mmCIF file of C-alpha atoms in Angstrom:
data_model
loop_
_atom_site.group_PDB
_atom_site.id
_atom_site.type_symbol
_atom_site.label_atom_id
_atom_site.label_comp_id
_atom_site.label_asym_id
_atom_site.label_seq_id
_atom_site.Cartn_x
_atom_site.Cartn_y
_atom_site.Cartn_z
ATOM 1 C CA MET A 1 109.827 -1.163 -83.735
ATOM 2 C CA ALA A 2 107.272 1.592 -83.017
ATOM 3 C CA ASN A 3 107.723 3.016 -86.525
ATOM 4 C CA GLU A 4 107.303 -0.429 -88.066
ATOM 5 C CA THR A 5 104.066 -0.958 -86.155
ATOM 6 C CA LYS A 6 102.794 2.452 -87.226
ATOM 7 C CA GLU A 7 103.620 1.694 -90.878
ATOM 8 C CA GLU A 8 101.908 -1.712 -90.674
ATOM 9 C CA ASN A 9 98.791 -0.133 -89.150
ATOM 10 C CA HIS A 10 98.746 2.548 -91.845
ATOM 11 C CA SER A 11 99.103 -0.088 -94.566
ATOM 12 C CA ILE A 12 96.184 -2.092 -93.175
ATOM 13 C CA THR A 13 94.030 1.037 -92.837
ATOM 14 C CA GLN A 14 94.767 2.026 -96.440
ATOM 15 C CA ALA A 15 93.882 -1.442 -97.743
ATOM 16 C CA VAL A 16 90.561 -1.474 -95.883
ATOM 17 C CA SER A 17 89.708 2.081 -96.988
ATOM 18 C CA GLN A 18 90.437 1.304 -100.637
ATOM 19 C CA ARG A 19 88.235 -1.761 -100.550
ATOM 20 C CA TYR A 20 85.300 0.132 -99.049
ATOM 21 C CA ALA A 21 85.820 2.965 -101.522
ATOM 22 C CA LYS A 22 85.468 0.515 -104.424
ATOM 23 C CA ALA A 23 82.286 -0.893 -102.866
ATOM 24 C CA VAL A 24 80.567 2.468 -103.375
ATOM 25 C CA THR A 25 80.759 1.979 -107.147
ATOM 26 C CA ASN A 26 80.801 -1.800 -107.636
ATOM 27 C CA GLY A 27 78.159 -2.675 -104.999
ATOM 28 C CA GLU A 28 80.252 -5.431 -103.404
ATOM 29 C CA GLN A 29 78.583 -6.966 -100.352
ATOM 30 C CA LEU A 30 81.203 -6.802 -97.652
ATOM 31 C CA CYS A 31 82.038 -9.060 -94.771
ATOM 32 C CA CYS A 32 79.389 -9.106 -92.109
ATOM 33 C CA PRO A 33 76.054 -10.843 -91.367
ATOM 34 C CA THR A 34 73.353 -8.181 -91.376
ATOM 35 C CA GLY A 35 69.850 -7.492 -92.618
ATOM 36 C CA TYR A 36 68.339 -4.011 -92.578
ATOM 37 C CA ASN A 37 64.613 -3.404 -92.965
ATOM 38 C CA HIS A 38 64.913 -1.648 -96.320
ATOM 39 C CA GLU A 39 61.160 -1.240 -96.645
ATOM 40 C CA ASP A 40 61.026 0.869 -93.474
ATOM 41 C CA LEU A 41 64.283 2.759 -93.996
ATOM 42 C CA GLY A 42 63.502 3.334 -97.663
ATOM 43 C CA GLN A 43 60.649 5.620 -96.652
ATOM 44 C CA PHE A 44 63.181 8.375 -95.909
ATOM 45 C CA ILE A 45 66.650 7.103 -96.927
ATOM 46 C CA PRO A 46 67.608 7.201 -100.644
ATOM 47 C CA GLU A 47 68.370 3.929 -102.431
ATOM 48 C CA PRO A 48 72.097 4.653 -103.097
ATOM 49 C CA VAL A 49 72.674 4.724 -99.321
ATOM 50 C CA LEU A 50 70.732 1.521 -98.742
ATOM 51 C CA LYS A 51 72.853 -0.283 -101.358
ATOM 52 C CA VAL A 52 76.086 0.220 -99.383
ATOM 53 C CA SER A 53 74.766 -0.779 -95.966
ATOM 54 C CA TYR A 54 77.244 -3.000 -94.133
ATOM 55 C CA GLY A 55 77.406 -4.202 -90.562
ATOM 56 C CA CYS A 56 76.593 -7.004 -88.148
ATOM 57 C CA GLY A 57 73.761 -5.264 -86.290
ATOM 58 C CA THR A 58 70.558 -3.754 -87.662
ATOM 59 C CA PRO A 59 71.242 -0.919 -86.732
ATOM 60 C CA VAL A 60 72.753 -1.156 -83.286
ATOM 61 C CA GLY A 61 71.843 0.661 -80.110
ATOM 62 C CA LEU A 62 69.143 2.935 -81.426
ATOM 63 C CA SER A 63 66.256 1.408 -79.486
ATOM 64 C CA THR A 64 67.442 3.307 -76.375
ATOM 65 C CA VAL A 65 67.811 6.721 -78.019
ATOM 66 C CA GLN A 66 65.921 9.622 -76.498
ATOM 67 C CA PRO A 67 64.867 12.770 -78.416
ATOM 68 C CA GLY A 68 67.459 15.521 -78.161
ATOM 69 C CA GLU A 69 70.450 13.235 -77.506
ATOM 70 C CA VAL A 70 73.819 13.394 -79.261
ATOM 71 C CA VAL A 71 74.713 10.165 -81.104
ATOM 72 C CA LEU A 72 78.129 9.299 -82.544
ATOM 73 C CA ASP A 73 78.521 6.621 -85.240
ATOM 74 C CA ILE A 74 82.059 5.245 -85.610
ATOM 75 C CA GLY A 75 82.537 4.163 -89.218
ATOM 76 C CA SER A 76 79.404 5.784 -90.587
ATOM 77 C CA GLY A 77 79.957 4.641 -94.181
ATOM 78 C CA GLY A 78 77.159 5.745 -96.489
ATOM 79 C CA GLY A 79 75.228 7.080 -93.502
ATOM 80 C CA ILE A 80 72.429 4.559 -93.000
ATOM 81 C CA ASP A 81 72.800 4.238 -89.213
ATOM 82 C CA CYS A 82 73.301 7.998 -88.836
ATOM 83 C CA PHE A 83 70.118 8.694 -90.770
ATOM 84 C CA GLU A 84 68.163 6.248 -88.606
ATOM 85 C CA ALA A 85 69.674 7.924 -85.525
ATOM 86 C CA SER A 86 68.607 11.283 -86.980
ATOM 87 C CA ARG A 87 65.027 10.066 -87.068
ATOM 88 C CA LYS A 88 65.279 8.854 -83.447
ATOM 89 C CA VAL A 89 66.865 11.954 -81.871
ATOM 90 C CA GLY A 90 64.494 14.335 -83.629
ATOM 91 C CA PRO A 91 65.256 17.806 -84.990
ATOM 92 C CA ARG A 92 66.675 18.999 -81.639
ATOM 93 C CA GLY A 93 69.148 16.137 -81.380
ATOM 94 C CA ARG A 94 72.487 15.788 -83.151
ATOM 95 C CA VAL A 95 74.246 12.951 -84.947
ATOM 96 C CA ILE A 96 77.957 12.786 -85.751
ATOM 97 C CA GLY A 97 79.251 10.301 -88.308
ATOM 98 C CA ILE A 98 82.975 9.531 -88.588
ATOM 99 C CA ASP A 99 84.494 7.691 -91.551
ATOM 100 C CA MET A 100 87.942 7.463 -93.136
ATOM 101 C CA THR A 101 86.797 6.858 -96.724
ATOM 102 C CA ASP A 102 86.206 9.927 -98.916
ATOM 103 C CA GLU A 103 83.809 8.118 -101.235
ATOM 104 C CA MET A 104 81.589 7.027 -98.345
ATOM 105 C CA LEU A 105 81.603 10.530 -96.842
ATOM 106 C CA ALA A 106 80.684 12.080 -100.187
ATOM 107 C CA LEU A 107 77.753 9.687 -100.571
ATOM 108 C CA ALA A 108 76.459 10.407 -97.057
ATOM 109 C CA ARG A 109 76.845 14.172 -97.349
ATOM 110 C CA THR A 110 75.120 14.234 -100.729
ATOM 111 C CA HIS A 111 71.975 12.604 -99.374
ATOM 112 C CA ALA A 112 71.827 14.285 -95.929
ATOM 113 C CA PRO A 113 69.616 17.191 -97.153
ATOM 114 C CA THR A 114 67.202 14.734 -98.797
ATOM 115 C CA VAL A 115 66.885 12.692 -95.587
ATOM 116 C CA ALA A 116 66.292 15.854 -93.528
ATOM 117 C CA GLY A 117 63.567 16.941 -95.930
ATOM 118 C CA ASN A 118 61.929 13.514 -95.854
ATOM 119 C CA LEU A 119 61.885 13.687 -92.039
ATOM 120 C CA GLY A 120 60.415 17.173 -92.094
ATOM 121 C CA TYR A 121 63.462 18.823 -90.518
ATOM 122 C CA PRO A 122 64.321 22.430 -91.438
ATOM 123 C CA GLU A 123 67.959 21.402 -91.908
ATOM 124 C CA PRO A 124 70.135 18.284 -91.523
ATOM 125 C CA ASN A 125 71.091 17.396 -87.958
ATOM 126 C CA VAL A 126 73.818 14.973 -89.118
ATOM 127 C CA ASP A 127 77.455 16.061 -89.341
ATOM 128 C CA PHE A 128 79.710 13.723 -91.343
ATOM 129 C CA ARG A 129 83.393 14.155 -90.444
ATOM 130 C CA LYS A 130 86.490 12.572 -91.911
ATOM 131 C CA GLY A 131 88.543 10.862 -89.259
ATOM 132 C CA PHE A 132 89.780 7.629 -87.760
ATOM 133 C CA ALA A 133 88.377 5.590 -84.907
ATOM 134 C CA ASP A 134 91.624 5.886 -82.952
ATOM 135 C CA ALA A 135 91.749 9.696 -83.294
ATOM 136 C CA MET A 136 88.187 10.971 -83.404
ATOM 137 C CA PRO A 137 87.491 14.593 -84.409
ATOM 138 C CA VAL A 138 85.076 15.000 -81.476
ATOM 139 C CA GLU A 139 85.380 17.100 -78.298
ATOM 140 C CA ASP A 140 85.615 15.532 -74.820
ATOM 141 C CA ASP A 141 82.424 14.550 -72.940
ATOM 142 C CA GLN A 142 80.072 15.486 -75.788
ATOM 143 C CA VAL A 143 78.214 12.273 -76.685
ATOM 144 C CA ASP A 144 75.256 10.492 -75.080
ATOM 145 C CA LEU A 145 75.421 7.314 -77.180
ATOM 146 C CA ILE A 146 78.130 5.754 -79.361
ATOM 147 C CA ILE A 147 77.116 3.251 -82.012
ATOM 148 C CA SER A 148 79.337 1.288 -84.381
ATOM 149 C CA ASN A 149 78.408 -1.459 -86.786
ATOM 150 C CA CYS A 150 81.129 -4.014 -87.588
ATOM 151 C CA VAL A 151 83.868 -1.362 -87.803
ATOM 152 C CA ILE A 152 86.112 -1.502 -84.737
ATOM 153 C CA ASN A 153 87.497 -4.911 -85.776
ATOM 154 C CA LEU A 154 88.897 -3.109 -88.861
ATOM 155 C CA ALA A 155 91.007 -0.771 -86.691
ATOM 156 C CA PRO A 156 94.559 -2.038 -86.052
ATOM 157 C CA ASP A 157 94.922 -0.236 -82.682
ATOM 158 C CA LYS A 158 91.714 -1.073 -80.817
ATOM 159 C CA LYS A 159 93.135 0.009 -77.469
ATOM 160 C CA LYS A 160 93.267 3.592 -78.734
ATOM 161 C CA VAL A 161 89.759 3.255 -80.192
ATOM 162 C CA PHE A 162 88.372 2.249 -76.802
ATOM 163 C CA GLN A 163 90.219 5.128 -75.117
ATOM 164 C CA GLU A 164 88.761 7.559 -77.646
ATOM 165 C CA MET A 165 85.265 6.216 -77.052
ATOM 166 C CA PHE A 166 85.626 6.815 -73.320
ATOM 167 C CA ARG A 167 87.007 10.315 -73.902
ATOM 168 C CA VAL A 168 84.140 11.581 -76.073
ATOM 169 C CA LEU A 169 81.314 10.062 -74.004
ATOM 170 C CA ARG A 170 79.835 12.242 -71.303
ATOM 171 C CA PRO A 171 79.689 10.797 -67.748
ATOM 172 C CA GLY A 172 76.566 8.648 -67.650
ATOM 173 C CA GLY A 173 76.802 8.025 -71.395
ATOM 174 C CA ARG A 174 76.740 4.620 -73.053
ATOM 175 C CA PHE A 175 77.714 2.714 -76.153
ATOM 176 C CA THR A 176 76.084 -0.105 -78.063
ATOM 177 C CA ILE A 177 78.244 -1.619 -80.770
ATOM 178 C CA SER A 178 78.198 -4.682 -82.995
ATOM 179 C CA ASP A 179 81.390 -6.404 -84.039
ATOM 180 C CA ILE A 180 82.987 -9.683 -85.054
ATOM 181 C CA VAL A 181 84.940 -11.561 -82.383
ATOM 182 C CA ALA A 182 86.696 -14.931 -82.319
ATOM 183 C CA ASP A 183 86.864 -17.801 -79.862
ATOM 184 C CA GLN A 184 90.673 -17.863 -79.942
ATOM 185 C CA PRO A 185 93.523 -15.493 -80.856
ATOM 186 C CA ILE A 186 93.978 -14.871 -84.587
ATOM 187 C CA PRO A 187 97.225 -16.433 -85.909
ATOM 188 C CA ASN A 188 99.838 -14.318 -87.677
ATOM 189 C CA TYR A 189 99.160 -15.725 -91.140
ATOM 190 C CA LEU A 190 95.674 -14.190 -90.933
ATOM 191 C CA ILE A 191 96.763 -11.004 -89.184
ATOM 192 C CA TYR A 192 99.140 -10.227 -92.067
ATOM 193 C CA ASP A 193 96.587 -11.116 -94.775
ATOM 194 C CA LYS A 194 95.327 -7.642 -95.729
ATOM 195 C CA ALA A 195 92.459 -8.979 -97.837
ATOM 196 C CA LYS A 196 90.963 -10.711 -94.834
ATOM 197 C CA TRP A 197 90.988 -7.471 -92.823
ATOM 198 C CA GLY A 198 88.264 -6.206 -95.137
ATOM 199 C CA ASP A 199 86.382 -9.454 -94.520
ATOM 200 C CA CYS A 200 86.169 -8.605 -90.785
ATOM 201 C CA LEU A 201 88.389 -11.601 -89.976
ATOM 202 C CA SER A 202 92.034 -10.677 -89.397
ATOM 203 C CA GLY A 203 91.280 -7.879 -86.934
ATOM 204 C CA ALA A 204 88.900 -9.844 -84.729
ATOM 205 C CA LEU A 205 89.737 -9.995 -81.030
ATOM 206 C CA THR A 206 88.661 -12.669 -78.590
ATOM 207 C CA ILE A 207 85.824 -11.781 -76.206
ATOM 208 C CA LYS A 208 88.355 -11.743 -73.365
ATOM 209 C CA ASP A 209 90.579 -9.200 -75.124
ATOM 210 C CA TYR A 210 87.701 -7.103 -76.518
ATOM 211 C CA TRP A 211 85.906 -6.820 -73.183
ATOM 212 C CA GLY A 212 89.250 -6.393 -71.405
ATOM 213 C CA GLY A 213 90.229 -3.486 -73.650
ATOM 214 C CA LEU A 214 86.926 -1.729 -72.998
ATOM 215 C CA ARG A 215 87.259 -2.195 -69.235
ATOM 216 C CA GLU A 216 90.853 -0.956 -69.303
ATOM 217 C CA ALA A 217 89.574 2.194 -71.027
ATOM 218 C CA GLY A 218 87.185 2.719 -68.083
ATOM 219 C CA PHE A 219 83.853 1.244 -69.194
ATOM 220 C CA LYS A 220 81.612 -0.710 -66.830
ATOM 221 C CA GLY A 221 78.383 -2.665 -67.136
ATOM 222 C CA LEU A 222 79.675 -4.499 -70.218
ATOM 223 C CA HIS A 223 77.134 -7.047 -71.365
ATOM 224 C CA GLN A 224 76.063 -8.960 -74.412
ATOM 225 C CA VAL A 225 72.884 -7.851 -76.157
ATOM 226 C CA ASN A 226 73.038 -10.501 -78.853
ATOM 227 C CA SER A 227 75.382 -13.177 -80.196
ATOM 228 C CA ILE A 228 75.159 -14.940 -83.586
ATOM 229 C CA PRO A 229 77.573 -17.581 -84.981
ATOM 230 C CA TRP A 230 79.038 -16.420 -88.284
ATOM 231 C CA ARG A 231 81.902 -18.393 -89.838
ATOM 232 C CA VAL A 232 84.447 -21.078 -89.010
ATOM 233 C CA ILE A 233 87.844 -20.665 -90.690
ATOM 234 C CA ASP A 234 90.732 -23.037 -90.000
ATOM 235 C CA GLY A 235 89.051 -24.103 -86.771
ATOM 236 C CA ILE A 236 88.566 -20.525 -85.533
ATOM 237 C CA GLN A 237 84.989 -19.667 -84.627
ATOM 238 C CA PHE A 238 83.913 -16.153 -85.626
ATOM 239 C CA PHE A 239 80.653 -14.730 -84.356
ATOM 240 C CA SER A 240 78.811 -11.456 -84.367
ATOM 241 C CA VAL A 241 78.175 -9.853 -80.990
ATOM 242 C CA THR A 242 76.297 -6.756 -79.957
ATOM 243 C CA LEU A 243 77.340 -5.342 -76.597
ATOM 244 C CA THR A 244 76.609 -2.351 -74.399
ATOM 245 C CA GLY A 245 78.697 -0.547 -71.786
ATOM 246 C CA TYR A 246 78.581 2.638 -69.699
ATOM 247 C CA LYS A 247 80.760 5.501 -68.501
ATOM 248 C CA LEU A 248 79.922 5.833 -64.820
ATOM 249 C CA VAL A 249 79.372 9.208 -63.182
ATOM 250 C CA SER A 250 80.551 8.398 -59.675
ATOM 251 C CA THR A 251 84.143 7.715 -58.668
ATOM 252 C CA SER A 252 83.398 7.675 -54.938
ATOM 253 C CA THR A 253 84.345 4.723 -52.775
ATOM 254 C CA THR A 254 82.601 6.261 -49.778
ATOM 255 C CA PRO A 255 80.247 3.741 -48.144
ATOM 256 C CA SER A 256 76.661 4.384 -49.207
ATOM 257 C CA SER A 257 73.548 4.052 -47.080
ATOM 258 C CA VAL A 258 72.328 0.946 -48.934
ATOM 259 C CA PHE A 259 72.888 -2.790 -48.924
ATOM 260 C CA ALA A 260 72.920 -5.186 -51.886
ATOM 261 C CA THR A 261 71.793 -8.816 -51.952
ATOM 262 C CA LEU A 262 72.467 -11.136 -54.895
ATOM 263 C CA THR A 263 69.301 -13.093 -55.775
ATOM 264 C CA GLY A 264 70.790 -15.506 -58.347
ATOM 265 C CA PRO A 265 70.807 -17.501 -60.545
ATOM 266 C CA PHE A 266 74.528 -17.553 -59.767
ATOM 267 C CA SER A 267 75.647 -18.776 -56.366
ATOM 268 C CA GLN A 268 78.463 -16.213 -56.317
ATOM 269 C CA VAL A 269 79.642 -13.351 -58.555
ATOM 270 C CA LEU A 270 82.549 -10.922 -58.826
ATOM 271 C CA ASP A 271 81.469 -7.536 -60.181
ATOM 272 C CA GLU A 272 83.564 -5.178 -62.330
ATOM 273 C CA LEU A 273 84.688 -3.145 -59.328
ATOM 274 C CA GLY A 274 86.084 -6.204 -57.571
ATOM 275 C CA THR A 275 83.271 -6.860 -55.068
ATOM 276 C CA THR A 276 82.251 -10.461 -54.424
ATOM 277 C CA PHE A 277 78.600 -11.206 -53.673
ATOM 278 C CA THR A 278 77.191 -14.510 -52.412
ATOM 279 C CA ARG A 279 73.561 -15.276 -53.163
ATOM 280 C CA GLY A 280 71.172 -14.379 -50.370
ATOM 281 C CA ASN A 281 73.761 -12.556 -48.228
ATOM 282 C CA PRO A 282 73.382 -8.750 -47.949
ATOM 283 C CA GLN A 283 76.384 -6.458 -47.737
ATOM 284 C CA GLN A 284 76.872 -2.713 -47.567
ATOM 285 C CA ILE A 285 78.194 -1.156 -50.785
ATOM 286 C CA ASP A 286 79.953 2.087 -51.680
ATOM 287 C CA GLU A 287 78.486 4.850 -53.839
ATOM 288 C CA ARG A 288 80.195 3.740 -57.051
ATOM 289 C CA THR A 289 79.014 0.143 -56.613
ATOM 290 C CA ALA A 290 75.494 1.423 -56.008
ATOM 291 C CA GLU A 291 75.629 3.216 -59.362
ATOM 292 C CA LEU A 292 77.023 0.074 -61.022
ATOM 293 C CA LEU A 293 74.283 -2.187 -59.646
ATOM 294 C CA ALA A 294 71.628 0.256 -60.872
ATOM 295 C CA LEU A 295 72.685 -0.415 -64.479
ATOM 296 C CA ALA A 296 70.410 -2.632 -66.546
ATOM 297 C CA PRO A 297 72.617 -5.772 -66.685
ATOM 298 C CA TYR A 298 73.029 -5.797 -62.884
ATOM 299 C CA HIS A 299 69.750 -4.367 -61.647
ATOM 300 C CA GLU A 300 67.528 -7.423 -61.989
ATOM 301 C CA ARG A 301 69.987 -9.686 -60.147
ATOM 302 C CA PHE A 302 70.176 -7.667 -56.917
ATOM 303 C CA ILE A 303 67.956 -6.352 -54.161
ATOM 304 C CA VAL A 304 69.286 -2.927 -53.159
ATOM 305 C CA ASP A 305 67.721 -1.525 -49.995
ATOM 306 C CA GLU A 306 68.460 0.802 -47.105
ATOM 307 C CA LYS A 307 68.182 -2.197 -44.798
ATOM 308 C CA PRO A 308 70.068 -5.495 -45.241
ATOM 309 C CA VAL A 309 67.800 -8.100 -46.871
ATOM 310 C CA ALA A 310 68.850 -11.697 -46.191
ATOM 311 C CA LEU A 311 67.194 -14.404 -48.309
ATOM 312 C CA ALA A 312 66.428 -17.884 -47.045
ATOM 313 C CA VAL A 313 66.574 -20.848 -49.442
ATOM 314 C CA GLN A 314 62.773 -21.049 -49.624
ATOM 315 C CA ASP A 315 62.386 -17.322 -50.374
ATOM 316 C CA SER A 316 60.624 -16.841 -53.722
ATOM 317 C CA ARG A 317 63.111 -14.111 -54.628
ATOM 318 C CA MET A 318 65.995 -16.586 -54.545
ATOM 319 C CA LEU A 319 66.795 -18.051 -57.966
ATOM 320 C CA ALA A 320 68.740 -21.232 -58.687
ATOM 321 C CA VAL A 321 68.724 -23.556 -61.702
ATOM 322 C CA PHE A 322 69.968 -27.115 -61.147
ATOM 323 C CA PRO A 323 70.792 -29.658 -63.868
ATOM 324 C CA GLU A 324 68.460 -32.586 -64.379
ATOM 325 C CA GLU A 325 69.196 -35.905 -62.702
ATOM 326 C CA ALA A 326 70.346 -37.886 -65.753
ATOM 327 C CA PRO A 327 73.515 -38.925 -67.602
ATOM 328 C CA CYS A 328 75.128 -36.237 -69.751
ATOM 329 C CA ILE A 329 76.765 -36.149 -73.175
ATOM 330 C CA TRP A 330 79.797 -34.234 -74.398
ATOM 331 C CA GLU A 331 78.642 -32.506 -77.590
ATOM 332 C CA GLY A 332 81.473 -30.077 -78.347
ATOM 333 C CA GLN A 333 79.782 -27.142 -76.608
ATOM 334 C CA PHE A 334 81.780 -24.383 -74.938
ATOM 335 C CA ALA A 335 80.300 -21.556 -72.861
ATOM 336 C CA VAL A 336 81.790 -18.049 -72.747
ATOM 337 C CA LEU A 337 80.726 -15.651 -69.996
ATOM 338 C CA THR A 338 80.061 -12.295 -71.698
ATOM 339 C CA GLY A 339 79.560 -10.103 -68.639
ATOM 340 C CA PRO A 340 78.781 -7.961 -66.884
ATOM 341 C CA PHE A 341 80.454 -9.960 -64.109
ATOM 342 C CA LEU A 342 84.167 -10.759 -64.128
ATOM 343 C CA GLU A 343 83.516 -14.203 -62.656
ATOM 344 C CA VAL A 344 80.479 -16.289 -61.707
ATOM 345 C CA CYS A 345 79.796 -19.635 -60.044
ATOM 346 C CA ASP A 346 76.729 -21.771 -60.740
ATOM 347 C CA ASP A 347 75.107 -24.432 -58.544
ATOM 348 C CA ASP A 348 76.946 -27.207 -60.337
ATOM 349 C CA HIS A 349 80.526 -26.422 -59.299
ATOM 350 C CA HIS A 350 81.416 -24.530 -62.468
ATOM 351 C CA THR A 351 83.376 -21.280 -62.345
ATOM 352 C CA PHE A 352 83.199 -19.077 -65.446
ATOM 353 C CA GLN A 353 85.557 -16.148 -66.039
ATOM 354 C CA CYS A 354 84.574 -13.438 -68.493
ATOM 355 C CA GLY A 355 85.783 -14.240 -72.016
ATOM 356 C CA GLU A 356 87.237 -17.671 -71.172
ATOM 357 C CA PRO A 357 85.636 -20.633 -73.061
ATOM 358 C CA VAL A 358 84.679 -23.507 -70.750
ATOM 359 C CA GLU A 359 83.716 -26.914 -72.132
ATOM 360 C CA ILE A 360 80.261 -27.925 -70.896
ATOM 361 C CA CYS A 361 78.214 -31.112 -71.009
ATOM 362 C CA SER A 362 74.671 -31.406 -72.362
ATOM 363 C CA LYS A 363 73.090 -30.870 -68.948
ATOM 364 C CA THR A 364 75.021 -27.684 -68.242
ATOM 365 C CA HIS A 365 74.230 -26.493 -71.760
ATOM 366 C CA LYS A 366 70.540 -26.886 -71.013
ATOM 367 C CA VAL A 367 70.928 -24.898 -67.771
ATOM 368 C CA LEU A 368 72.708 -22.069 -69.589
ATOM 369 C CA GLN A 369 69.917 -21.930 -72.174
ATOM 370 C CA THR A 370 67.315 -21.042 -69.526
ATOM 371 C CA THR A 371 66.019 -17.479 -69.458
ATOM 372 C CA SER A 372 67.922 -16.792 -66.223
ATOM 373 C CA TYR A 373 71.340 -17.713 -67.589
ATOM 374 C CA GLN A 374 71.118 -17.212 -71.366
ATOM 375 C CA PRO A 375 71.733 -13.414 -71.455
ATOM 376 C CA TYR A 376 75.137 -13.859 -69.801
ATOM 377 C CA PHE A 377 76.696 -16.425 -72.156
ATOM 378 C CA ALA A 378 77.725 -17.053 -75.739
ATOM 379 C CA ILE A 379 77.693 -20.744 -76.718
ATOM 380 C CA ILE A 380 80.236 -22.131 -79.207
ATOM 381 C CA ASN A 381 80.233 -25.615 -80.738
ATOM 382 C CA ARG A 382 83.740 -26.675 -81.702
ATOM 383 C CA SER A 383 82.748 -30.076 -83.064
ATOM 384 C CA ARG A 384 83.302 -29.964 -86.832
ATOM 385 C CA GLU A 385 81.858 -33.355 -87.773
ATOM 386 C CA GLY A 386 79.294 -33.971 -85.060
ATOM 387 C CA VAL A 387 79.657 -36.091 -81.954
ATOM 388 C CA ASP A 388 78.797 -39.727 -81.365
ATOM 389 C CA SER A 389 79.679 -40.057 -77.690
ATOM 390 C CA GLU A 390 78.177 -42.307 -75.072
ATOM 391 C CA PRO A 391 76.250 -40.831 -72.112
ATOM 392 C CA VAL A 392 78.335 -40.552 -68.951
ATOM 393 C CA ILE A 393 77.446 -40.274 -65.301
ATOM 394 C CA CYS A 394 78.344 -36.836 -64.031
ATOM 395 C CA GLY A 395 81.005 -36.462 -61.394
ATOM 396 C CA PRO A 396 84.508 -35.174 -60.701
ATOM 397 C CA SER A 397 86.092 -37.987 -62.738
ATOM 398 C CA THR A 398 84.184 -36.996 -65.892
ATOM 399 C CA GLY A 399 84.959 -33.305 -65.589
ATOM 400 C CA CYS A 400 81.378 -32.050 -65.284
ATOM 401 C CA CYS A 401 78.537 -31.442 -62.875
#
């Protein structure tokens, strides 16, 4: 069975590689929703590289790059994201690009000296290496930032990819990747359709499985940066997501000297280390939780202080968003919690678990579209032909609010 799985994975990898190799010469536009700023990038990146730019982010993760950092691009293709990273890290930084397709590597390597010259660097700071996402030719704890643009869904063994990502990142490092995910598991007839692997379809995981695989590898602070609906095939919703996660430094469960208070908008949350917080109630946290809550997706939702800070209902720091007092309509909307929390409760008796679609009414949909809630959810509409439903009064019997 293990040998069969290995042969199937190899067959899929070969099919994807061959298709991307052909794209270098025939200019085929592959799979994913993307739109690079060619006018800006064309100032230093040659046209042949721009012509084979694929992905579902534009480019991902590079807004956080600091000069001198080491950036790794998984599935670097013709090199467009690596060359943009090269500009961001400066001549003292380094960029590593990994790809499995010889034709893509040859294209990237050919134009690396030109890009370096256009940037005014004495020599290229980009190293293009042949390799696979599930066995990266990179040393342990070497990378500050991992980027990947619509590539990991093409890898048959994503669990190993996530483990490799964690291995090569230094403690305190981060990733920001874009990929295609689905709202439900992919059926076998698509999984075994090799042509659709190259379309970024057959290899798509659900949010629950994608996020779960990253957490199992050791990442924390997983959160959605962006989410865009893409295609609907046989009732399966595919959408492009960009997400970020971190490799924590601390492993200590020693109690710290600080307390954390959840401010909202959720009434209760379960963080990635298994701690439950109730809005307005302070509790002492350990050193690892303190590091977790300092991360960007957590930081703005907590007050962390050396003294316990309890919040009364009328306190301006408390945040709650209630639905309007009106009938609601079922419109085919489903909400998916995309982190960083494992579970959250709102003020309307809903419990959302990370990656699990929950059907919501029009009033809840409006709540989740507010600036307080929107960053934590992806919204899917499963209605294919529109909805012509009558307004209902909310209550336990109607399944909402």
